[in-house]
Amino acid sequence: MNVVAKTETGRALGDAFAVVRDRLPGKGQIADQRRQAFEAYERSGLPHRRIEDWKYTDLRALMREVLPLAPLPDAAALKRAAAAAKLRAIKGVRRLVLVDGAFSPELSDLGKLEKGLGIRALREVLETGDGALAAQAFASDNSNPMVALNGAMATDGVVIELADGTVLSQPLHIVHVASGTAPAAIFTRSLLRLGRDAGATLVESFLAAEGAKAYQAHDGLVVSIGDNARLDHVRFVEDAVDAFNISSATVSLGAHAHFNTFAMTSGGHVSRYQLAVACAGEGSKVETNGVNLINGKQHADTTLFMDHAVPNCASRELFRAVVDDRAHSVFQGRIIVRPDAQKTDAKMMTRALLLSDEAEADNKPELEIFADDVTCGHGATTGALDQSLLFYMRARGLPEKEAQALLIQAFVGEAIETIASDALREVAIAAAQRWLEARA
């Protein structure tokens, strides 16, 4: 018999859940799902290195405890959040702002929605009793403790629906802003549903307002992509230097659907992005790409799970990490090809660039193949800057830092080039340049 001894931290979080339970939206079945999710989290607690998927990101050592739930933002918090969102504003997008875990209509662009587009706050969906949407938003795998905790504690988020045949001309931009000046935990969960033949671009940004410190951002995203639909997803993590960001996304693709995603992490003290993609319809295509730009004592973990369950699907995974000082980058990519998934074409490549003798990069690509007519492959490399190229550039008058910056830009450029939108590609390049300038 296994006996789990509760720590003081575990008891404190259990008490906190009991206190805030009435504040969390959703009654009846949703309340039961929250309780079950929290019980699932309590059974395991914060994940640690003895769990294989968390071998390189031991939250018991790195995070130690889950902070109390952040209070609802007041006028001062909204003002700080507005300033932060303006500083990282992206032109030509429809902005949807979450402040300290609460959807903010006053900071969001909700006017003149394109035909076939519906946008609501998750709290509204849960409180008005839309059972089907609520069930989809909270249909998570509680075997992952941090996904379970998010399901138990999520206070708000954004629910986006695209009707069949709706192709948005304007990207949607979900902006997560932490504004609190006291350490607190923020729990959000969003749902995106694309109908048949629909198309959209979704951007996510994680930001800190001036004065925000030592917060924890726990986010969940649930995506359903219909037959013949396409979603382009771009994600930027620029949290405060002492912040924690634990985010999860689950994506399901219909037949002949296309999912292209790019994620860049340059902020935060500890971050982990968990992406699980299921090719549920024949002929679907997935492109997952990412970049970690970290230094100091940052820890950034990207964990991808690609599930090929049906025939004739293709996936590509491309990941780059630039690691300086005593930072630690982690990439875990697992591709599973189920017995019925014949004609699968799946490839994965991860490369890490170490700029310091104390920098660390752990790359763990995996293939599990149960079909015999497939084309699959993976690779991983870790190394330093090419000294011959660096010498060549310095010999022609470039200062060392500038020469290094050019080589780093070229290294991450292959991943950034996978962004379909020219405008968003420029945003990613600008974010990389900010990191390089701060390093200099």
PDB file of N, CA and C in Angstrom, residues 329-385:
ATOM      1  N   SER A 329      18.621  24.859 -20.034  1.00  0.00           N
ATOM      2  CA  SER A 329      17.555  24.650 -21.015  1.00  0.00           C
ATOM      3  C   SER A 329      17.244  23.162 -21.121  1.00  0.00           C
ATOM      4  N   VAL A 330      15.958  22.848 -21.237  1.00  0.00           N
ATOM      5  CA  VAL A 330      15.513  21.457 -21.350  1.00  0.00           C
ATOM      6  C   VAL A 330      14.600  21.331 -22.554  1.00  0.00           C
ATOM      7  N   PHE A 331      14.843  20.325 -23.368  1.00  0.00           N
ATOM      8  CA  PHE A 331      13.908  19.975 -24.438  1.00  0.00           C
ATOM      9  C   PHE A 331      13.617  18.485 -24.357  1.00  0.00           C
ATOM     10  N   GLN A 332      12.326  18.165 -24.234  1.00  0.00           N
ATOM     11  CA  GLN A 332      11.886  16.781 -24.266  1.00  0.00           C
ATOM     12  C   GLN A 332      10.832  16.652 -25.368  1.00  0.00           C
ATOM     13  N   GLY A 333      11.117  15.821 -26.347  1.00  0.00           N
ATOM     14  CA  GLY A 333      10.169  15.632 -27.436  1.00  0.00           C
ATOM     15  C   GLY A 333       9.887  14.162 -27.638  1.00  0.00           C
ATOM     16  N   ARG A 334       8.629  13.786 -27.529  1.00  0.00           N
ATOM     17  CA  ARG A 334       8.243  12.384 -27.710  1.00  0.00           C
ATOM     18  C   ARG A 334       7.245  12.275 -28.848  1.00  0.00           C
ATOM     19  N   ILE A 335       7.538  11.385 -29.788  1.00  0.00           N
ATOM     20  CA  ILE A 335       6.631  11.100 -30.889  1.00  0.00           C
ATOM     21  C   ILE A 335       6.160   9.661 -30.753  1.00  0.00           C
ATOM     22  N   ILE A 336       4.845   9.464 -30.709  1.00  0.00           N
ATOM     23  CA  ILE A 336       4.271   8.125 -30.671  1.00  0.00           C
ATOM     24  C   ILE A 336       3.524   7.881 -31.975  1.00  0.00           C
ATOM     25  N   VAL A 337       3.824   6.770 -32.618  1.00  0.00           N
ATOM     26  CA  VAL A 337       3.121   6.361 -33.829  1.00  0.00           C
ATOM     27  C   VAL A 337       2.317   5.111 -33.483  1.00  0.00           C
ATOM     28  N   ARG A 338       0.999   5.241 -33.450  1.00  0.00           N
ATOM     29  CA  ARG A 338       0.120   4.150 -33.055  1.00  0.00           C
ATOM     30  C   ARG A 338       0.074   3.057 -34.140  1.00  0.00           C
ATOM     31  N   PRO A 339      -0.385   1.850 -33.788  1.00  0.00           N
ATOM     32  CA  PRO A 339      -0.388   0.742 -34.757  1.00  0.00           C
ATOM     33  C   PRO A 339      -1.140   1.034 -36.054  1.00  0.00           C
ATOM     34  N   ASP A 340      -2.207   1.832 -35.984  1.00  0.00           N
ATOM     35  CA  ASP A 340      -2.990   2.115 -37.192  1.00  0.00           C
ATOM     36  C   ASP A 340      -2.455   3.301 -37.985  1.00  0.00           C
ATOM     37  N   ALA A 341      -1.427   3.963 -37.479  1.00  0.00           N
ATOM     38  CA  ALA A 341      -0.957   5.208 -38.105  1.00  0.00           C
ATOM     39  C   ALA A 341       0.089   4.938 -39.187  1.00  0.00           C
ATOM     40  N   GLN A 342      -0.294   4.139 -40.186  1.00  0.00           N
ATOM     41  CA  GLN A 342       0.616   3.869 -41.295  1.00  0.00           C
ATOM     42  C   GLN A 342       0.814   5.139 -42.131  1.00  0.00           C
ATOM     43  N   LYS A 343       1.942   5.172 -42.867  1.00  0.00           N
ATOM     44  CA  LYS A 343       2.299   6.312 -43.714  1.00  0.00           C
ATOM     45  C   LYS A 343       2.555   7.591 -42.912  1.00  0.00           C
ATOM     46  N   THR A 344       2.909   7.448 -41.647  1.00  0.00           N
ATOM     47  CA  THR A 344       3.264   8.614 -40.836  1.00  0.00           C
ATOM     48  C   THR A 344       4.641   9.136 -41.269  1.00  0.00           C
ATOM     49  N   ASP A 345       4.753  10.455 -41.321  1.00  0.00           N
ATOM     50  CA  ASP A 345       6.022  11.113 -41.645  1.00  0.00           C
ATOM     51  C   ASP A 345       6.332  12.086 -40.504  1.00  0.00           C
ATOM     52  N   ALA A 346       7.262  11.732 -39.630  1.00  0.00           N
ATOM     53  CA  ALA A 346       7.529  12.534 -38.428  1.00  0.00           C
ATOM     54  C   ALA A 346       9.025  12.728 -38.234  1.00  0.00           C
ATOM     55  N   LYS A 347       9.415  13.973 -38.018  1.00  0.00           N
ATOM     56  CA  LYS A 347      10.834  14.278 -37.805  1.00  0.00           C
ATOM     57  C   LYS A 347      10.975  15.323 -36.697  1.00  0.00           C
ATOM     58  N   MET A 348      12.065  15.198 -35.949  1.00  0.00           N
ATOM     59  CA  MET A 348      12.304  16.094 -34.820  1.00  0.00           C
ATOM     60  C   MET A 348      13.797  16.400 -34.742  1.00  0.00           C
ATOM     61  N   MET A 349      14.114  17.708 -34.539  1.00  0.00           N
ATOM     62  CA  MET A 349      15.516  18.111 -34.415  1.00  0.00           C
ATOM     63  C   MET A 349      15.645  19.193 -33.364  1.00  0.00           C
ATOM     64  N   THR A 350      16.558  19.014 -32.449  1.00  0.00           N
ATOM     65  CA  THR A 350      16.811  20.029 -31.428  1.00  0.00           C
ATOM     66  C   THR A 350      18.296  20.323 -31.359  1.00  0.00           C
ATOM     67  N   ARG A 351      18.632  21.613 -31.237  1.00  0.00           N
ATOM     68  CA  ARG A 351      20.033  22.037 -31.162  1.00  0.00           C
ATOM     69  C   ARG A 351      20.182  23.080 -30.061  1.00  0.00           C
ATOM     70  N   ALA A 352      21.257  22.958 -29.304  1.00  0.00           N
ATOM     71  CA  ALA A 352      21.520  23.900 -28.214  1.00  0.00           C
ATOM     72  C   ALA A 352      22.884  24.539 -28.425  1.00  0.00           C
ATOM     73  N   LEU A 353      22.938  25.839 -28.136  1.00  0.00           N
ATOM     74  CA  LEU A 353      24.172  26.617 -28.259  1.00  0.00           C
ATOM     75  C   LEU A 353      24.551  27.114 -26.868  1.00  0.00           C
ATOM     76  N   LEU A 354      25.686  26.666 -26.359  1.00  0.00           N
ATOM     77  CA  LEU A 354      26.134  27.039 -25.017  1.00  0.00           C
ATOM     78  C   LEU A 354      27.158  28.158 -25.113  1.00  0.00           C
ATOM     79  N   LEU A 355      26.866  29.264 -24.435  1.00  0.00           N
ATOM     80  CA  LEU A 355      27.741  30.435 -24.479  1.00  0.00           C
ATOM     81  C   LEU A 355      28.644  30.540 -23.257  1.00  0.00           C
ATOM     82  N   SER A 356      28.507  29.607 -22.335  1.00  0.00           N
ATOM     83  CA  SER A 356      29.289  29.639 -21.096  1.00  0.00           C
ATOM     84  C   SER A 356      29.663  28.217 -20.706  1.00  0.00           C
ATOM     85  N   ASP A 357      30.779  28.082 -20.010  1.00  0.00           N
ATOM     86  CA  ASP A 357      31.193  26.763 -19.538  1.00  0.00           C
ATOM     87  C   ASP A 357      30.249  26.216 -18.479  1.00  0.00           C
ATOM     88  N   GLU A 358      29.482  27.098 -17.835  1.00  0.00           N
ATOM     89  CA  GLU A 358      28.565  26.657 -16.785  1.00  0.00           C
ATOM     90  C   GLU A 358      27.126  26.499 -17.280  1.00  0.00           C
ATOM     91  N   ALA A 359      26.880  26.839 -18.536  1.00  0.00           N
ATOM     92  CA  ALA A 359      25.544  26.659 -19.100  1.00  0.00           C
ATOM     93  C   ALA A 359      25.259  25.174 -19.300  1.00  0.00           C
ATOM     94  N   GLU A 360      23.977  24.826 -19.250  1.00  0.00           N
ATOM     95  CA  GLU A 360      23.581  23.414 -19.366  1.00  0.00           C
ATOM     96  C   GLU A 360      22.379  23.284 -20.292  1.00  0.00           C
ATOM     97  N   ALA A 361      22.399  22.253 -21.126  1.00  0.00           N
ATOM     98  CA  ALA A 361      21.270  21.951 -22.001  1.00  0.00           C
ATOM     99  C   ALA A 361      21.044  20.452 -21.993  1.00  0.00           C
ATOM    100  N   ASP A 362      19.822  20.046 -21.671  1.00  0.00           N
ATOM    101  CA  ASP A 362      19.447  18.633 -21.702  1.00  0.00           C
ATOM    102  C   ASP A 362      18.437  18.437 -22.820  1.00  0.00           C
ATOM    103  N   ASN A 363      18.785  17.619 -23.798  1.00  0.00           N
ATOM    104  CA  ASN A 363      17.903  17.316 -24.926  1.00  0.00           C
ATOM    105  C   ASN A 363      17.532  15.842 -24.876  1.00  0.00           C
ATOM    106  N   LYS A 364      16.243  15.574 -24.959  1.00  0.00           N
ATOM    107  CA  LYS A 364      15.780  14.192 -24.828  1.00  0.00           C
ATOM    108  C   LYS A 364      14.719  13.900 -25.892  1.00  0.00           C
ATOM    109  N   PRO A 365      15.136  13.614 -27.125  1.00  0.00           N
ATOM    110  CA  PRO A 365      14.176  13.230 -28.151  1.00  0.00           C
ATOM    111  C   PRO A 365      13.846  11.743 -28.047  1.00  0.00           C
ATOM    112  N   GLU A 366      12.572  11.386 -28.294  1.00  0.00           N
ATOM    113  CA  GLU A 366      12.140   9.993 -28.183  1.00  0.00           C
ATOM    114  C   GLU A 366      11.200   9.639 -29.331  1.00  0.00           C
ATOM    115  N   LEU A 367      11.299   8.405 -29.792  1.00  0.00           N
ATOM    116  CA  LEU A 367      10.386   7.857 -30.787  1.00  0.00           C
ATOM    117  C   LEU A 367       9.814   6.544 -30.254  1.00  0.00           C
ATOM    118  N   GLU A 368       8.490   6.398 -30.332  1.00  0.00           N
ATOM    119  CA  GLU A 368       7.838   5.131 -30.015  1.00  0.00           C
ATOM    120  C   GLU A 368       6.991   4.766 -31.227  1.00  0.00           C
ATOM    121  N   ILE A 369       7.428   3.757 -31.965  1.00  0.00           N
ATOM    122  CA  ILE A 369       6.804   3.433 -33.246  1.00  0.00           C
ATOM    123  C   ILE A 369       6.199   2.040 -33.175  1.00  0.00           C
ATOM    124  N   PHE A 370       4.890   1.960 -33.426  1.00  0.00           N
ATOM    125  CA  PHE A 370       4.171   0.692 -33.399  1.00  0.00           C
ATOM    126  C   PHE A 370       3.562   0.354 -34.760  1.00  0.00           C
ATOM    127  N   ALA A 371       3.969   1.093 -35.787  1.00  0.00           N
ATOM    128  CA  ALA A 371       3.537   0.811 -37.155  1.00  0.00           C
ATOM    129  C   ALA A 371       4.785   0.535 -37.991  1.00  0.00           C
ATOM    130  N   ASP A 372       4.612  -0.174 -39.121  1.00  0.00           N
ATOM    131  CA  ASP A 372       5.799  -0.585 -39.876  1.00  0.00           C
ATOM    132  C   ASP A 372       6.023   0.194 -41.167  1.00  0.00           C
ATOM    133  N   ASP A 373       5.054   0.974 -41.631  1.00  0.00           N
ATOM    134  CA  ASP A 373       5.213   1.718 -42.876  1.00  0.00           C
ATOM    135  C   ASP A 373       5.258   3.211 -42.559  1.00  0.00           C
ATOM    136  N   VAL A 374       6.381   3.664 -42.008  1.00  0.00           N
ATOM    137  CA  VAL A 374       6.497   5.054 -41.550  1.00  0.00           C
ATOM    138  C   VAL A 374       7.864   5.605 -41.938  1.00  0.00           C
ATOM    139  N   THR A 375       7.957   6.941 -41.924  1.00  0.00           N
ATOM    140  CA  THR A 375       9.228   7.635 -42.092  1.00  0.00           C
ATOM    141  C   THR A 375       9.426   8.535 -40.882  1.00  0.00           C
ATOM    142  N   CYS A 376      10.313   8.154 -39.980  1.00  0.00           N
ATOM    143  CA  CYS A 376      10.493   8.897 -38.732  1.00  0.00           C
ATOM    144  C   CYS A 376      11.990   9.082 -38.445  1.00  0.00           C
ATOM    145  N   GLY A 377      12.303  10.177 -37.779  1.00  0.00           N
ATOM    146  CA  GLY A 377      13.689  10.412 -37.407  1.00  0.00           C
ATOM    147  C   GLY A 377      13.798  11.509 -36.370  1.00  0.00           C
ATOM    148  N   HIS A 378      14.904  11.506 -35.629  1.00  0.00           N
ATOM    149  CA  HIS A 378      15.142  12.576 -34.654  1.00  0.00           C
ATOM    150  C   HIS A 378      16.636  12.790 -34.504  1.00  0.00           C
ATOM    151  N   GLY A 379      16.988  13.971 -33.995  1.00  0.00           N
ATOM    152  CA  GLY A 379      18.389  14.285 -33.774  1.00  0.00           C
ATOM    153  C   GLY A 379      18.547  15.353 -32.721  1.00  0.00           C
ATOM    154  N   ALA A 380      19.730  15.422 -32.120  1.00  0.00           N
ATOM    155  CA  ALA A 380      20.006  16.424 -31.091  1.00  0.00           C
ATOM    156  C   ALA A 380      21.490  16.749 -31.101  1.00  0.00           C
ATOM    157  N   THR A 381      21.824  18.028 -31.009  1.00  0.00           N
ATOM    158  CA  THR A 381      23.217  18.451 -30.938  1.00  0.00           C
ATOM    159  C   THR A 381      23.363  19.539 -29.881  1.00  0.00           C
ATOM    160  N   THR A 382      24.533  19.612 -29.289  1.00  0.00           N
ATOM    161  CA  THR A 382      24.868  20.662 -28.327  1.00  0.00           C
ATOM    162  C   THR A 382      26.305  21.100 -28.599  1.00  0.00           C
ATOM    163  N   GLY A 383      26.524  22.416 -28.647  1.00  0.00           N
ATOM    164  CA  GLY A 383      27.875  22.891 -28.924  1.00  0.00           C
ATOM    165  C   GLY A 383      28.033  24.357 -28.589  1.00  0.00           C
ATOM    166  N   ALA A 384      29.205  24.882 -28.890  1.00  0.00           N
ATOM    167  CA  ALA A 384      29.518  26.293 -28.644  1.00  0.00           C
ATOM    168  C   ALA A 384      29.530  27.044 -29.967  1.00  0.00           C
ATOM    169  N   LEU A 385      29.712  28.355 -29.900  1.00  0.00           N
ATOM    170  CA  LEU A 385      29.841  29.158 -31.104  1.00  0.00           C
ATOM    171  C   LEU A 385      31.046  28.695 -31.918  1.00  0.00           C
TER     172      LEU A 385
END
